[in-house]
Amino acid sequence: MRSKMLKFGQFHSSRARNMRVLKVVCPECNSKAIIRKTVRKHRHISDIYCACADVECGHTFVLNMTFSHTISPSAKSQDSLLKGIVDTLDPERRQMLLNLLQNPAA
Ligand SMILES: [Zn+2]
């Protein structure tokens, strides 16, 4: 049921031609629904408040959106991971790392 209600459609605008937006369909009448607000309950969980765009239906409902999995890791988390590693190194190993970075072939 949920997978039928959520579809990703193309956003048609000259400014953001290839931007993807979440397409929500009313589970009662299959008309397009509008996202009224989102409430972030947790880093990985949001409630999405929706309203059917068909005035004759008028159904309002809440969807849950949850994070599933990473496909490619964030460059930001890689940066903090690297900094964490460098912070734990003693001066001698830092110098060794620096030498390796400056002259990787050696
Ligand atoms: Zn509806």
mmCIF file with all atom_site columns, N, CA, C and O and ligand atoms in Angstrom, residues 26 28-29 31 52 54 57-59, ligand 1:
data_model
loop_
_atom_site.group_PDB
_atom_site.id
_atom_site.type_symbol
_atom_site.label_atom_id
_atom_site.label_alt_id
_atom_site.label_comp_id
_atom_site.label_asym_id
_atom_site.label_entity_id
_atom_site.label_seq_id
_atom_site.pdbx_PDB_ins_code
_atom_site.Cartn_x
_atom_site.Cartn_y
_atom_site.Cartn_z
_atom_site.occupancy
_atom_site.B_iso_or_equiv
_atom_site.pdbx_formal_charge
_atom_site.auth_seq_id
_atom_site.auth_comp_id
_atom_site.auth_asym_id
_atom_site.auth_atom_id
_atom_site.pdbx_PDB_model_num
ATOM   1  N  N  . CYS A 1 26 ? -3.173  10.212 -2.884 1.00 0.00 ? 26 CYS A N  1
ATOM   2  C  CA . CYS A 1 26 ? -4.172  9.946  -1.844 1.00 0.00 ? 26 CYS A CA 1
ATOM   3  C  C  . CYS A 1 26 ? -4.504  8.453  -1.820 1.00 0.00 ? 26 CYS A C  1
ATOM   4  O  O  . CYS A 1 26 ? -4.873  7.884  -2.842 1.00 0.00 ? 26 CYS A O  1
ATOM   5  N  N  . GLU A 1 28 ? -7.064  7.082  -0.625 1.00 0.00 ? 28 GLU A N  1
ATOM   6  C  CA . GLU A 1 28 ? -8.511  6.860  -0.745 1.00 0.00 ? 28 GLU A CA 1
ATOM   7  C  C  . GLU A 1 28 ? -9.001  6.970  -2.181 1.00 0.00 ? 28 GLU A C  1
ATOM   8  O  O  . GLU A 1 28 ? -9.807  6.174  -2.630 1.00 0.00 ? 28 GLU A O  1
ATOM   9  N  N  . CYS A 1 29 ? -8.523  8.003  -2.908 1.00 0.00 ? 29 CYS A N  1
ATOM   10 C  CA . CYS A 1 29 ? -9.073  8.248  -4.246 1.00 0.00 ? 29 CYS A CA 1
ATOM   11 C  C  . CYS A 1 29 ? -8.007  8.265  -5.341 1.00 0.00 ? 29 CYS A C  1
ATOM   12 O  O  . CYS A 1 29 ? -8.334  8.485  -6.515 1.00 0.00 ? 29 CYS A O  1
ATOM   13 N  N  . SER A 1 31 ? -5.919  10.450 -6.151 1.00 0.00 ? 31 SER A N  1
ATOM   14 C  CA . SER A 1 31 ? -5.601  11.775 -6.693 1.00 0.00 ? 31 SER A CA 1
ATOM   15 C  C  . SER A 1 31 ? -4.268  12.222 -6.118 1.00 0.00 ? 31 SER A C  1
ATOM   16 O  O  . SER A 1 31 ? -3.780  11.673 -5.128 1.00 0.00 ? 31 SER A O  1
ATOM   17 N  N  . CYS A 1 52 ? -5.193  15.594 0.348  1.00 0.00 ? 52 CYS A N  1
ATOM   18 C  CA . CYS A 1 52 ? -5.605  15.268 -1.020 1.00 0.00 ? 52 CYS A CA 1
ATOM   19 C  C  . CYS A 1 52 ? -5.961  16.570 -1.740 1.00 0.00 ? 52 CYS A C  1
ATOM   20 O  O  . CYS A 1 52 ? -6.642  17.445 -1.192 1.00 0.00 ? 52 CYS A O  1
ATOM   21 N  N  . ASP A 1 54 ? -7.816  16.801 -4.361 1.00 0.00 ? 54 ASP A N  1
ATOM   22 C  CA . ASP A 1 54 ? -9.183  16.745 -4.882 1.00 0.00 ? 54 ASP A CA 1
ATOM   23 C  C  . ASP A 1 54 ? -10.138 17.287 -3.808 1.00 0.00 ? 54 ASP A C  1
ATOM   24 O  O  . ASP A 1 54 ? -10.312 16.660 -2.756 1.00 0.00 ? 54 ASP A O  1
ATOM   25 N  N  . CYS A 1 57 ? -12.723 15.060 -2.304 1.00 0.00 ? 57 CYS A N  1
ATOM   26 C  CA . CYS A 1 57 ? -12.237 14.016 -1.381 1.00 0.00 ? 57 CYS A CA 1
ATOM   27 C  C  . CYS A 1 57 ? -11.895 14.654 -0.028 1.00 0.00 ? 57 CYS A C  1
ATOM   28 O  O  . CYS A 1 57 ? -12.508 14.338 0.981  1.00 0.00 ? 57 CYS A O  1
ATOM   29 N  N  . GLY A 1 58 ? -10.918 15.542 -0.033 1.00 0.00 ? 58 GLY A N  1
ATOM   30 C  CA . GLY A 1 58 ? -10.552 16.259 1.192  1.00 0.00 ? 58 GLY A CA 1
ATOM   31 C  C  . GLY A 1 58 ? -9.842  15.436 2.250  1.00 0.00 ? 58 GLY A C  1
ATOM   32 O  O  . GLY A 1 58 ? -9.718  15.847 3.409  1.00 0.00 ? 58 GLY A O  1
ATOM   33 N  N  . HIS A 1 59 ? -9.364  14.252 1.879  1.00 0.00 ? 59 HIS A N  1
ATOM   34 C  CA . HIS A 1 59 ? -8.689  13.375 2.835  1.00 0.00 ? 59 HIS A CA 1
ATOM   35 C  C  . HIS A 1 59 ? -7.363  13.986 3.298  1.00 0.00 ? 59 HIS A C  1
ATOM   36 O  O  . HIS A 1 59 ? -6.582  14.451 2.481  1.00 0.00 ? 59 HIS A O  1
HETATM 37 ZN ZN . ZN  B 2 .  ? -8.404  11.804 -2.060 1.00 0.00 ? 1  ZN  B ZN 1
#
